[in-house]
PDB file of C-alpha atoms and ligand atoms in Angstrom:
ATOM      1  CA  MET A 208       2.478  11.890 -36.471  1.00 45.00           C
ATOM      2  CA  ARG A 209       2.210   7.578 -36.721  1.00 48.00           C
ATOM      3  CA  PHE A 210       5.010   5.250 -37.123  1.00 46.00           C
ATOM      4  CA  LYS A 211       2.826   2.106 -38.575  1.00 46.00           C
ATOM      5  CA  ASN A 212       4.224  -1.230 -38.518  1.00 41.00           C
ATOM      6  CA  SER A 213       5.847  -0.976 -35.238  1.00 58.00           C
ATOM      7  CA  THR A 214       5.072  -1.785 -31.464  1.00 93.00           C
ATOM      8  CA  LEU A 215       4.013   0.757 -28.490  1.00 95.00           C
ATOM      9  CA  HIS A 216       7.480   0.433 -27.843  1.00 97.00           C
ATOM     10  CA  GLN A 217       9.368   1.388 -30.880  1.00 96.00           C
ATOM     11  CA  GLN A 218       6.813   4.096 -31.861  1.00 96.00           C
ATOM     12  CA  ILE A 219       7.665   5.781 -28.473  1.00 97.00           C
ATOM     13  CA  ARG A 220      11.714   5.195 -29.258  1.00 97.00           C
ATOM     14  CA  ASP A 221      11.118   6.858 -32.631  1.00 96.00           C
ATOM     15  CA  LEU A 222       8.792   9.595 -31.608  1.00 97.00           C
ATOM     16  CA  ALA A 223      11.179  10.624 -28.992  1.00 98.00           C
ATOM     17  CA  LYS A 224      14.309  10.497 -31.633  1.00 97.00           C
ATOM     18  CA  ALA A 225      12.445  12.545 -33.856  1.00 97.00           C
ATOM     19  CA  LYS A 226      11.435  15.463 -31.054  1.00 97.00           C
ATOM     20  CA  LYS A 227      14.671  15.563 -29.473  1.00 97.00           C
ATOM     21  CA  ALA A 228      13.138  14.120 -25.651  1.00 97.00           C
ATOM     22  CA  ILE A 229      14.362  12.259 -23.249  1.00 97.00           C
ATOM     23  CA  ILE A 230      12.695   9.765 -20.875  1.00 97.00           C
ATOM     24  CA  LEU A 231      13.369   9.626 -17.647  1.00 97.00           C
ATOM     25  CA  ALA A 232      11.906   6.753 -15.590  1.00 97.00           C
ATOM     26  CA  HIS A 233      11.338   6.696 -11.453  1.00 97.00           C
ATOM     27  CA  ASN A 234      12.700   2.973 -10.482  1.00 96.00           C
ATOM     28  CA  TYR A 235       9.131   2.206  -8.614  1.00 97.00           C
ATOM     29  CA  GLN A 236       7.643   2.869 -12.539  1.00 98.00           C
ATOM     30  CA  PRO A 237       5.791  -0.012 -14.206  1.00 97.00           C
ATOM     31  CA  ALA A 238       8.816  -2.434 -16.019  1.00 96.00           C
ATOM     32  CA  GLU A 239       7.652  -1.467 -19.458  1.00 96.00           C
ATOM     33  CA  ILE A 240       7.910   2.228 -18.790  1.00 97.00           C
ATOM     34  CA  GLN A 241      11.431   1.346 -17.191  1.00 97.00           C
ATOM     35  CA  ASP A 242      12.348  -0.436 -20.427  1.00 96.00           C
ATOM     36  CA  VAL A 243      11.260   2.139 -22.869  1.00 97.00           C
ATOM     37  CA  ALA A 244      12.863   5.216 -20.981  1.00 97.00           C
ATOM     38  CA  ASP A 245      16.624   6.553 -21.307  1.00 96.00           C
ATOM     39  CA  LEU A 246      17.052   6.763 -17.980  1.00 94.00           C
ATOM     40  CA  CYS A 247      15.806   4.734 -15.058  1.00 96.00           C
ATOM     41  CA  GLY A 248      16.688   6.220 -11.835  1.00 95.00           C
ATOM     42  CA  ASP A 249      16.457   7.406  -8.170  1.00 94.00           C
ATOM     43  CA  SER A 250      15.163  10.630  -7.466  1.00 90.00           C
ATOM     44  CA  LEU A 251      19.019  12.047  -7.028  1.00 89.00           C
ATOM     45  CA  GLU A 252      19.584  10.698 -10.468  1.00 93.00           C
ATOM     46  CA  MET A 253      16.592  12.240 -12.525  1.00 91.00           C
ATOM     47  CA  SER A 254      17.395  15.388 -10.939  1.00 89.00           C
ATOM     48  CA  ILE A 255      20.619  15.421 -11.983  1.00 93.00           C
ATOM     49  CA  LYS A 256      20.123  14.166 -15.165  1.00 93.00           C
ATOM     50  CA  ALA A 257      17.460  16.660 -16.370  1.00 90.00           C
ATOM     51  CA  ALA A 258      19.856  19.464 -15.397  1.00 89.00           C
ATOM     52  CA  ALA A 259      22.237  18.334 -17.541  1.00 92.00           C
ATOM     53  CA  THR A 260      20.432  17.259 -20.844  1.00 93.00           C
ATOM     54  CA  ASP A 261      20.413  18.566 -24.212  1.00 93.00           C
ATOM     55  CA  ALA A 262      17.149  17.592 -24.916  1.00 96.00           C
ATOM     56  CA  ASP A 263      13.968  20.019 -25.953  1.00 96.00           C
ATOM     57  CA  ILE A 264      11.621  17.899 -23.821  1.00 97.00           C
ATOM     58  CA  ILE A 265      11.742  15.799 -20.715  1.00 97.00           C
ATOM     59  CA  VAL A 266       9.346  13.358 -20.194  1.00 97.00           C
ATOM     60  CA  CYS A 267       9.264  12.592 -16.662  1.00 98.00           C
ATOM     61  CA  CYS A 268       7.456   8.868 -15.539  1.00 98.00           C
ATOM     62  CA  GLY A 269       7.165   9.027 -12.244  1.00 97.00           C
ATOM     63  CA  VAL A 270       5.146  11.794 -10.166  1.00 98.00           C
ATOM     64  CA  ARG A 271       4.138  15.034  -9.907  1.00 97.00           C
ATOM     65  CA  PHE A 272       7.383  16.372  -7.858  1.00 96.00           C
ATOM     66  CA  MET A 273       9.464  14.518  -9.871  1.00 96.00           C
ATOM     67  CA  ALA A 274       8.182  16.563 -13.257  1.00 96.00           C
ATOM     68  CA  GLU A 275       8.563  19.798 -10.973  1.00 96.00           C
ATOM     69  CA  THR A 276      11.913  19.011 -10.280  1.00 95.00           C
ATOM     70  CA  ALA A 277      13.035  18.982 -13.394  1.00 95.00           C
ATOM     71  CA  ALA A 278      10.529  21.956 -14.846  1.00 96.00           C
ATOM     72  CA  ILE A 279      12.523  23.912 -11.994  1.00 96.00           C
ATOM     73  CA  LEU A 280      16.294  23.502 -13.104  1.00 94.00           C
ATOM     74  CA  CYS A 281      14.798  23.238 -16.968  1.00 94.00           C
ATOM     75  CA  PRO A 282      13.323  26.604 -17.897  1.00 93.00           C
ATOM     76  CA  ASP A 283      13.632  26.427 -21.248  1.00 93.00           C
ATOM     77  CA  LYS A 284      13.073  23.137 -21.612  1.00 95.00           C
ATOM     78  CA  ILE A 285       9.450  21.425 -22.425  1.00 97.00           C
ATOM     79  CA  VAL A 286       8.860  19.054 -19.435  1.00 97.00           C
ATOM     80  CA  LEU A 287       5.651  16.338 -19.900  1.00 98.00           C
ATOM     81  CA  MET A 288       4.524  14.171 -17.537  1.00 98.00           C
ATOM     82  CA  PRO A 289       2.439  11.094 -19.267  1.00 98.00           C
ATOM     83  CA  ASN A 290       0.135  11.053 -16.585  1.00 97.00           C
ATOM     84  CA  PRO A 291      -0.717  14.321 -14.781  1.00 96.00           C
ATOM     85  CA  ASP A 292      -3.196  12.586 -12.065  1.00 97.00           C
ATOM     86  CA  ALA A 293       0.398  10.629 -10.273  1.00 98.00           C
ATOM     87  CA  GLY A 294       1.255  12.447  -7.259  1.00 98.00           C
ATOM     88  CA  CYS A 295       2.775  11.602  -4.060  1.00 98.00           C
ATOM     89  CA  PRO A 296       0.723  11.858  -0.868  1.00 98.00           C
ATOM     90  CA  MET A 297       4.133  12.856   1.320  1.00 98.00           C
ATOM     91  CA  ALA A 298       4.718  15.835  -0.743  1.00 98.00           C
ATOM     92  CA  ASP A 299       0.837  16.697   0.342  1.00 97.00           C
ATOM     93  CA  MET A 300       1.560  16.594   3.779  1.00 98.00           C
ATOM     94  CA  VAL A 301       3.167  20.066   4.443  1.00 98.00           C
ATOM     95  CA  THR A 302       2.131  23.303   2.969  1.00 98.00           C
ATOM     96  CA  PRO A 303       4.573  26.791   2.389  1.00 98.00           C
ATOM     97  CA  GLN A 304       2.306  28.548   5.288  1.00 98.00           C
ATOM     98  CA  GLU A 305       2.322  25.848   7.521  1.00 98.00           C
ATOM     99  CA  LEU A 306       6.501  25.363   6.658  1.00 98.00           C
ATOM    100  CA  VAL A 307       7.035  29.082   6.895  1.00 98.00           C
ATOM    101  CA  LYS A 308       5.146  29.515  10.673  1.00 98.00           C
ATOM    102  CA  ARG A 309       7.353  26.607  12.023  1.00 98.00           C
ATOM    103  CA  LYS A 310      10.323  27.941  10.626  1.00 98.00           C
ATOM    104  CA  GLU A 311       9.728  30.959  12.609  1.00 98.00           C
ATOM    105  CA  GLU A 312       8.235  29.561  15.644  1.00 98.00           C
ATOM    106  CA  LEU A 313      12.142  27.451  15.843  1.00 98.00           C
ATOM    107  CA  GLY A 314      13.835  31.039  15.439  1.00 97.00           C
ATOM    108  CA  GLY A 315      14.489  30.469  11.535  1.00 97.00           C
ATOM    109  CA  ILE A 316      17.304  27.559  11.528  1.00 98.00           C
ATOM    110  CA  PRO A 317      17.249  26.445   8.307  1.00 98.00           C
ATOM    111  CA  VAL A 318      14.854  23.919   6.689  1.00 98.00           C
ATOM    112  CA  ILE A 319      16.240  20.987   4.636  1.00 98.00           C
ATOM    113  CA  THR A 320      13.041  19.799   2.520  1.00 98.00           C
ATOM    114  CA  TYR A 321      13.156  16.072   0.818  1.00 97.00           C
ATOM    115  CA  VAL A 322      12.318  16.588  -2.911  1.00 96.00           C
ATOM    116  CA  ASN A 323       9.001  14.643  -2.314  1.00 97.00           C
ATOM    117  CA  SER A 324       7.695  18.413  -1.914  1.00 97.00           C
ATOM    118  CA  SER A 325       5.532  20.383  -4.043  1.00 97.00           C
ATOM    119  CA  ALA A 326       7.969  23.736  -5.316  1.00 97.00           C
ATOM    120  CA  ALA A 327       6.076  26.076  -3.481  1.00 98.00           C
ATOM    121  CA  VAL A 328       7.648  24.501  -0.480  1.00 98.00           C
ATOM    122  CA  LYS A 329      10.845  24.198  -1.875  1.00 98.00           C
ATOM    123  CA  ALA A 330      10.398  27.671  -2.683  1.00 98.00           C
ATOM    124  CA  VAL A 331      10.217  28.399   1.166  1.00 98.00           C
ATOM    125  CA  SER A 332      13.273  25.814   1.904  1.00 98.00           C
ATOM    126  CA  ASP A 333      17.016  26.444   2.427  1.00 98.00           C
ATOM    127  CA  ILE A 334      17.840  23.036   0.813  1.00 98.00           C
ATOM    128  CA  CYS A 335      16.446  20.228  -1.005  1.00 97.00           C
ATOM    129  CA  CYS A 336      17.957  16.476  -0.115  1.00 97.00           C
ATOM    130  CA  THR A 337      17.160  13.016  -1.415  1.00 96.00           C
ATOM    131  CA  SER A 338      17.331   9.391   0.315  1.00 95.00           C
ATOM    132  CA  ALA A 339      20.455   9.357  -1.420  1.00 95.00           C
ATOM    133  CA  ASN A 340      22.505  12.509   0.025  1.00 96.00           C
ATOM    134  CA  VAL A 341      20.456  13.337   2.990  1.00 97.00           C
ATOM    135  CA  ILE A 342      23.407  13.047   5.080  1.00 97.00           C
ATOM    136  CA  LYS A 343      25.692  14.971   3.098  1.00 97.00           C
ATOM    137  CA  VAL A 344      23.096  18.026   2.736  1.00 97.00           C
ATOM    138  CA  VAL A 345      22.624  17.941   6.819  1.00 97.00           C
ATOM    139  CA  ASN A 346      26.295  17.800   7.860  1.00 97.00           C
ATOM    140  CA  ALA A 347      27.064  20.175   4.724  1.00 96.00           C
ATOM    141  CA  LEU A 348      25.001  22.909   6.620  1.00 97.00           C
ATOM    142  CA  LYS A 349      27.024  25.088   9.461  1.00 96.00           C
ATOM    143  CA  GLU A 350      23.948  25.112  11.874  1.00 97.00           C
ATOM    144  CA  ASP A 351      24.097  22.344  14.827  1.00 96.00           C
ATOM    145  CA  GLU A 352      20.017  22.682  14.500  1.00 98.00           C
ATOM    146  CA  VAL A 353      17.946  22.381  11.543  1.00 98.00           C
ATOM    147  CA  LEU A 354      14.115  21.526  10.784  1.00 98.00           C
ATOM    148  CA  MET A 355      13.592  18.391   8.454  1.00 98.00           C
ATOM    149  CA  THR A 356      10.219  18.032   6.097  1.00 98.00           C
ATOM    150  CA  PRO A 357       8.118  16.068   5.034  1.00 98.00           C
ATOM    151  CA  ASP A 358       9.252  12.803   6.084  1.00 98.00           C
ATOM    152  CA  ARG A 359       9.623  12.318   9.712  1.00 98.00           C
ATOM    153  CA  ASN A 360      11.460   8.753   9.106  1.00 98.00           C
ATOM    154  CA  LEU A 361      14.434  10.066   6.682  1.00 98.00           C
ATOM    155  CA  ALA A 362      14.428  12.958   9.421  1.00 98.00           C
ATOM    156  CA  ARG A 363      14.401  10.304  11.776  1.00 98.00           C
ATOM    157  CA  TYR A 364      17.446   8.700  10.280  1.00 98.00           C
ATOM    158  CA  ALA A 365      19.503  11.709   9.624  1.00 97.00           C
ATOM    159  CA  ALA A 366      19.174  12.272  13.019  1.00 97.00           C
ATOM    160  CA  ALA A 367      20.671   9.088  13.795  1.00 97.00           C
ATOM    161  CA  ASN A 368      23.626   9.236  11.298  1.00 97.00           C
ATOM    162  CA  THR A 369      24.980  12.717  12.319  1.00 96.00           C
ATOM    163  CA  ASP A 370      25.244  15.227  15.493  1.00 96.00           C
ATOM    164  CA  LYS A 371      22.508  17.644  14.520  1.00 97.00           C
ATOM    165  CA  LYS A 372      19.703  18.645  15.906  1.00 97.00           C
ATOM    166  CA  VAL A 373      17.180  17.339  13.714  1.00 98.00           C
ATOM    167  CA  HIS A 374      12.971  18.843  14.098  1.00 98.00           C
ATOM    168  CA  LEU A 375      10.802  16.549  12.509  1.00 97.00           C
ATOM    169  CA  TRP A 376       7.688  17.108  10.345  1.00 98.00           C
ATOM    170  CA  GLN A 377       4.914  14.544  10.551  1.00 97.00           C
ATOM    171  CA  GLY A 378       4.826  13.623   6.987  1.00 98.00           C
ATOM    172  CA  TYR A 379       5.781   9.837   5.841  1.00 98.00           C
ATOM    173  CA  CYS A 380       4.871   7.823   3.085  1.00 98.00           C
ATOM    174  CA  PRO A 381       1.755   5.816   3.611  1.00 98.00           C
ATOM    175  CA  PHE A 382       3.482   2.496   2.082  1.00 98.00           C
ATOM    176  CA  HIS A 383       6.991   2.859   3.659  1.00 98.00           C
ATOM    177  CA  ASN A 384       5.251   3.506   7.122  1.00 98.00           C
ATOM    178  CA  ASP A 385       3.094   1.023   6.927  1.00 97.00           C
ATOM    179  CA  LEU A 386       6.016  -1.824   6.457  1.00 98.00           C
ATOM    180  CA  SER A 387       5.561  -3.489   9.879  1.00 98.00           C
ATOM    181  CA  VAL A 388       8.588  -5.209  12.041  1.00 98.00           C
ATOM    182  CA  GLU A 389       6.481  -8.561  11.358  1.00 98.00           C
ATOM    183  CA  ALA A 390       6.086  -8.482   7.560  1.00 98.00           C
ATOM    184  CA  VAL A 391      10.038  -7.938   7.721  1.00 98.00           C
ATOM    185  CA  LYS A 392      10.901 -11.011  10.377  1.00 98.00           C
ATOM    186  CA  ALA A 393       8.340 -12.662   8.498  1.00 98.00           C
ATOM    187  CA  ALA A 394      10.495 -12.119   4.898  1.00 98.00           C
ATOM    188  CA  LYS A 395      13.614 -12.711   6.498  1.00 98.00           C
ATOM    189  CA  ALA A 396      12.371 -16.259   7.926  1.00 98.00           C
ATOM    190  CA  ALA A 397      11.155 -17.199   4.211  1.00 98.00           C
ATOM    191  CA  HIS A 398      14.829 -16.108   2.948  1.00 98.00           C
ATOM    192  CA  PRO A 399      17.298 -16.725   6.089  1.00 98.00           C
ATOM    193  CA  ASN A 400      20.011 -16.184   3.778  1.00 97.00           C
ATOM    194  CA  ALA A 401      19.154 -12.828   2.119  1.00 98.00           C
ATOM    195  CA  LEU A 402      20.193  -9.769   2.991  1.00 98.00           C
ATOM    196  CA  PHE A 403      17.246  -7.237   4.298  1.00 98.00           C
ATOM    197  CA  VAL A 404      17.865  -3.414   2.769  1.00 98.00           C
ATOM    198  CA  ALA A 405      15.610  -0.994   3.478  1.00 98.00           C
ATOM    199  CA  HIS A 406      14.597   2.407   2.145  1.00 98.00           C
ATOM    200  CA  PRO A 407      14.918   5.562   4.842  1.00 98.00           C
ATOM    201  CA  GLU A 408      11.477   6.306   4.924  1.00 98.00           C
ATOM    202  CA  CYS A 409      10.627   2.817   6.809  1.00 98.00           C
ATOM    203  CA  THR A 410      10.216   3.459  10.372  1.00 98.00           C
ATOM    204  CA  PRO A 411      13.356   3.365  12.796  1.00 98.00           C
ATOM    205  CA  GLU A 412      11.832   0.160  13.931  1.00 98.00           C
ATOM    206  CA  VAL A 413      11.950  -1.697  10.744  1.00 98.00           C
ATOM    207  CA  LEU A 414      15.296   0.299   9.833  1.00 98.00           C
ATOM    208  CA  LYS A 415      17.187  -1.130  12.879  1.00 98.00           C
ATOM    209  CA  LEU A 416      16.534  -4.522  11.298  1.00 98.00           C
ATOM    210  CA  ALA A 417      18.623  -3.463   7.778  1.00 98.00           C
ATOM    211  CA  ASP A 418      21.882  -4.792   6.476  1.00 98.00           C
ATOM    212  CA  SER A 419      21.807  -1.512   4.681  1.00 98.00           C
ATOM    213  CA  ILE A 420      20.020   1.387   4.369  1.00 98.00           C
ATOM    214  CA  GLU A 421      19.733   2.878   0.750  1.00 97.00           C
ATOM    215  CA  SER A 422      17.890   5.106  -1.852  1.00 96.00           C
ATOM    216  CA  THR A 423      16.523   3.168  -4.469  1.00 95.00           C
ATOM    217  CA  SER A 424      19.621   3.356  -6.175  1.00 94.00           C
ATOM    218  CA  GLY A 425      21.916   2.772  -3.532  1.00 96.00           C
ATOM    219  CA  MET A 426      19.987  -0.388  -3.788  1.00 97.00           C
ATOM    220  CA  ILE A 427      20.852  -1.382  -6.720  1.00 97.00           C
ATOM    221  CA  ARG A 428      24.328  -0.532  -6.107  1.00 97.00           C
ATOM    222  CA  PHE A 429      25.107  -2.171  -3.174  1.00 98.00           C
ATOM    223  CA  ALA A 430      23.611  -5.342  -4.612  1.00 98.00           C
ATOM    224  CA  GLY A 431      26.247  -5.055  -7.131  1.00 98.00           C
ATOM    225  CA  GLU A 432      29.197  -4.477  -4.781  1.00 98.00           C
ATOM    226  CA  SER A 433      27.878  -7.214  -2.292  1.00 98.00           C
ATOM    227  CA  SER A 434      29.125 -10.809  -2.152  1.00 97.00           C
ATOM    228  CA  ALA A 435      25.769 -11.752  -1.226  1.00 98.00           C
ATOM    229  CA  ASP A 436      23.439 -12.938  -3.971  1.00 98.00           C
ATOM    230  CA  GLN A 437      19.968 -13.209  -2.089  1.00 98.00           C
ATOM    231  CA  PHE A 438      18.234  -9.486  -1.072  1.00 98.00           C
ATOM    232  CA  ILE A 439      15.035  -8.572   0.748  1.00 98.00           C
ATOM    233  CA  LEU A 440      13.980  -5.408  -1.037  1.00 98.00           C
ATOM    234  CA  GLY A 441      12.334  -3.072   1.856  1.00 98.00           C
ATOM    235  CA  THR A 442      11.070  -0.760  -0.740  1.00 98.00           C
ATOM    236  CA  GLU A 443       8.509  -0.342  -3.640  1.00 97.00           C
ATOM    237  CA  THR A 444       7.751  -3.880  -5.315  1.00 96.00           C
ATOM    238  CA  GLY A 445       8.820  -1.605  -8.951  1.00 95.00           C
ATOM    239  CA  LEU A 446      12.623  -1.692  -7.713  1.00 97.00           C
ATOM    240  CA  ILE A 447      12.451  -5.574  -8.199  1.00 97.00           C
ATOM    241  CA  HIS A 448      12.753  -4.755 -12.090  1.00 97.00           C
ATOM    242  CA  ALA A 449      15.098  -2.269 -12.410  1.00 97.00           C
ATOM    243  CA  ILE A 450      17.633  -4.568  -9.876  1.00 98.00           C
ATOM    244  CA  SER A 451      16.863  -7.906 -11.663  1.00 97.00           C
ATOM    245  CA  LYS A 452      18.157  -5.987 -14.778  1.00 96.00           C
ATOM    246  CA  ALA A 453      21.507  -4.876 -13.520  1.00 97.00           C
ATOM    247  CA  TYR A 454      21.948  -8.374 -11.800  1.00 98.00           C
ATOM    248  CA  PRO A 455      20.539 -11.156 -12.999  1.00 98.00           C
ATOM    249  CA  GLU A 456      22.460 -13.316 -11.474  1.00 98.00           C
ATOM    250  CA  LYS A 457      21.226 -12.290  -8.371  1.00 98.00           C
ATOM    251  CA  THR A 458      17.977 -13.011  -6.379  1.00 98.00           C
ATOM    252  CA  PHE A 459      15.969 -10.345  -4.898  1.00 98.00           C
ATOM    253  CA  PHE A 460      12.543 -10.600  -2.962  1.00 98.00           C
ATOM    254  CA  PRO A 461      10.196  -7.749  -2.105  1.00 97.00           C
ATOM    255  CA  VAL A 462      10.308  -7.231   1.638  1.00 98.00           C
ATOM    256  CA  SER A 463       5.915  -7.391   1.267  1.00 96.00           C
ATOM    257  CA  ASP A 464       3.380  -7.421  -1.954  1.00 94.00           C
ATOM    258  CA  GLN A 465       1.738  -4.607  -0.138  1.00 94.00           C
ATOM    259  CA  LEU A 466       4.420  -2.221  -0.643  1.00 97.00           C
ATOM    260  CA  VAL A 467       3.184  -0.742  -3.999  1.00 97.00           C
ATOM    261  CA  CYS A 468       3.043   2.829  -4.632  1.00 98.00           C
ATOM    262  CA  THR A 469      -0.483   3.209  -6.490  1.00 97.00           C
ATOM    263  CA  ASP A 470       0.586   6.790  -7.883  1.00 98.00           C
ATOM    264  CA  MET A 471       3.647   5.587  -9.160  1.00 98.00           C
ATOM    265  CA  LYS A 472       1.977   2.669 -10.802  1.00 98.00           C
ATOM    266  CA  LYS A 473      -0.231   5.308 -12.981  1.00 98.00           C
ATOM    267  CA  THR A 474       2.262   5.654 -15.883  1.00 98.00           C
ATOM    268  CA  ARG A 475       1.392   3.373 -19.352  1.00 97.00           C
ATOM    269  CA  LEU A 476       2.715   3.099 -22.308  1.00 97.00           C
ATOM    270  CA  GLN A 477      -0.069   4.914 -24.242  1.00 97.00           C
ATOM    271  CA  ASP A 478       0.192   7.801 -22.086  1.00 98.00           C
ATOM    272  CA  ILE A 479       3.893   8.272 -23.143  1.00 98.00           C
ATOM    273  CA  LEU A 480       2.870   8.069 -26.625  1.00 98.00           C
ATOM    274  CA  ASP A 481       0.029  10.532 -26.499  1.00 98.00           C
ATOM    275  CA  CYS A 482       1.735  13.363 -24.207  1.00 98.00           C
ATOM    276  CA  LEU A 483       4.688  13.107 -27.135  1.00 98.00           C
ATOM    277  CA  GLU A 484       2.130  13.338 -30.164  1.00 98.00           C
ATOM    278  CA  ASN A 485      -0.237  16.207 -28.822  1.00 98.00           C
ATOM    279  CA  MET A 486       2.590  18.051 -26.236  1.00 98.00           C
ATOM    280  CA  SER A 487       0.031  17.263 -23.305  1.00 98.00           C
ATOM    281  CA  GLY A 488       0.844  17.238 -19.736  1.00 98.00           C
ATOM    282  CA  LYS A 489       3.028  19.836 -19.675  1.00 98.00           C
ATOM    283  CA  VAL A 490       4.373  20.892 -16.125  1.00 97.00           C
ATOM    284  CA  THR A 491       5.410  24.642 -15.333  1.00 97.00           C
ATOM    285  CA  VAL A 492       5.950  26.305 -12.255  1.00 97.00           C
ATOM    286  CA  GLU A 493       5.322  29.710 -11.789  1.00 97.00           C
ATOM    287  CA  GLU A 494       8.532  31.877 -12.162  1.00 98.00           C
ATOM    288  CA  ALA A 495       8.799  33.642  -8.741  1.00 98.00           C
ATOM    289  CA  ILE A 496       8.710  30.119  -7.361  1.00 98.00           C
ATOM    290  CA  ARG A 497      10.818  28.298  -9.769  1.00 98.00           C
ATOM    291  CA  ILE A 498      13.771  31.109  -9.021  1.00 98.00           C
ATOM    292  CA  LYS A 499      13.325  30.287  -5.187  1.00 98.00           C
ATOM    293  CA  ALA A 500      12.648  26.385  -5.588  1.00 97.00           C
ATOM    294  CA  MET A 501      15.616  26.082  -7.873  1.00 97.00           C
ATOM    295  CA  ASP A 502      17.935  27.471  -5.316  1.00 97.00           C
ATOM    296  CA  ALA A 503      17.030  25.101  -2.739  1.00 97.00           C
ATOM    297  CA  VAL A 504      17.507  22.309  -5.682  1.00 96.00           C
ATOM    298  CA  ARG A 505      20.297  23.537  -6.844  1.00 95.00           C
ATOM    299  CA  LYS A 506      22.747  23.910  -3.656  1.00 96.00           C
ATOM    300  CA  MET A 507      21.555  20.205  -2.988  1.00 95.00           C
ATOM    301  CA  ILE A 508      23.080  19.002  -6.396  1.00 94.00           C
ATOM    302  CA  ASN A 509      26.473  21.192  -5.342  1.00 95.00           C
ATOM    303  CA  THR A 510      26.786  19.445  -2.166  1.00 95.00           C
ATOM    304  CA  LYS A 511      29.942  17.658  -2.140  1.00 85.00           C
TER     305      LYS A 511
HETATM  306  P1  LIG B 612      14.360   7.509  -3.718  1.00 79.69           P
HETATM  307  O1  LIG B 612      14.685   9.025  -4.152  1.00 79.69           O
HETATM  308  O2  LIG B 612      15.127   6.473  -3.096  1.00 79.69           O
HETATM  309  O3  LIG B 612      14.513   6.475  -5.408  1.00 79.69           O
HETATM  310  O4  LIG B 612      12.895   7.535  -3.280  1.00 79.69           O
HETATM  311  C1  LIG B 612      11.901   8.013  -3.988  1.00 79.69           C
HETATM  312  C2  LIG B 612      10.530   8.086  -3.362  1.00 79.69           C
HETATM  313  O5  LIG B 612       9.857   8.482  -3.755  1.00 79.69           O
HETATM  314  C3  LIG B 612      10.797   6.595  -2.546  1.00 79.69           C
HETATM  315  O6  LIG B 612       9.663   6.260  -1.993  1.00 79.69           O
HETATM  316 FE1  LIG B 613       5.514   9.357  -2.793  1.00 79.69          FE
HETATM  317 FE2  LIG B 613       5.969   7.028  -1.438  1.00 79.69          FE
HETATM  318 FE3  LIG B 613       5.255   7.151  -3.958  1.00 79.69          FE
HETATM  319 FE4  LIG B 613       7.230   7.436  -2.656  1.00 79.69          FE
HETATM  320  S1  LIG B 613       6.348   5.485  -2.619  1.00 79.69           S
HETATM  321  S2  LIG B 613       6.232   8.822  -4.294  1.00 79.69           S
HETATM  322  S3  LIG B 613       7.124   8.732  -0.895  1.00 79.69           S
HETATM  323  S4  LIG B 613       3.894   7.662  -1.743  1.00 79.69           S
END
């Protein structure tokens, strides 16, 4: 199906409408992908939207774990990933076998798994969390001791903000983990009137320098509610587009030009059009795994 005389953006919008598809994009996606999406958000907002949509097709512009989460929650829908090569290196730092073994070693304490993980890892977890709800999820568990996987920095952040004993898994985001204290100090010196907001995937040393610690969409909300008008963003540079669109009157600086997630930048407009035209890049999760993983994701969504 071809729509003549229209831009690629318009062709995608027309085709999405014709096929009753919803396009979800993560806040780190390239600007033109964010602009063509129906919803741009953090991992939690993407999961909630996927769970609630009445569209027939979900086009998930992000990395594989985000598309898998949509497939876990929506078995009756078709989930398409425009560029199926986009993965998350942190998600690959834990396997279900390793996790089951560690849980046994720790006497079967509950496992909280960051959504940045495979469906198979979620399936052997008690509950999931995102950067937006991690503290709420840890506090909602009745046990005093938990194992958190795969992000050690998110786990340390949770440990510092709850009374629970949090056992770490030694995973990390290669981009957030690489952000140095020196780089943050240099950005602060260059923009002395700006507040510094950091993602909990950054190291504890970096988080100590933050005025606020937030998920990506949490940063957008924080900027809106703050009386400050300049912010240094301690996260992936793609957020600059989303946050500048929300608050064009405020100024946002990336903490470092190096904080770029290569996988998040793999999606192209043409990929979206192609996947919708050809119904390619379908993401499915084996049913036995999906049922167990859905339990962990739903428990997270229902945590109040
Ligand atoms: P958010 O859930 O905060 O958007 O983060 C997802 C992610 O992959 C961060 O690196
Ligand atoms: Fe994974 Fe880091 Fe990229 Fe987020 S920014 S998707 S954690 S590699």
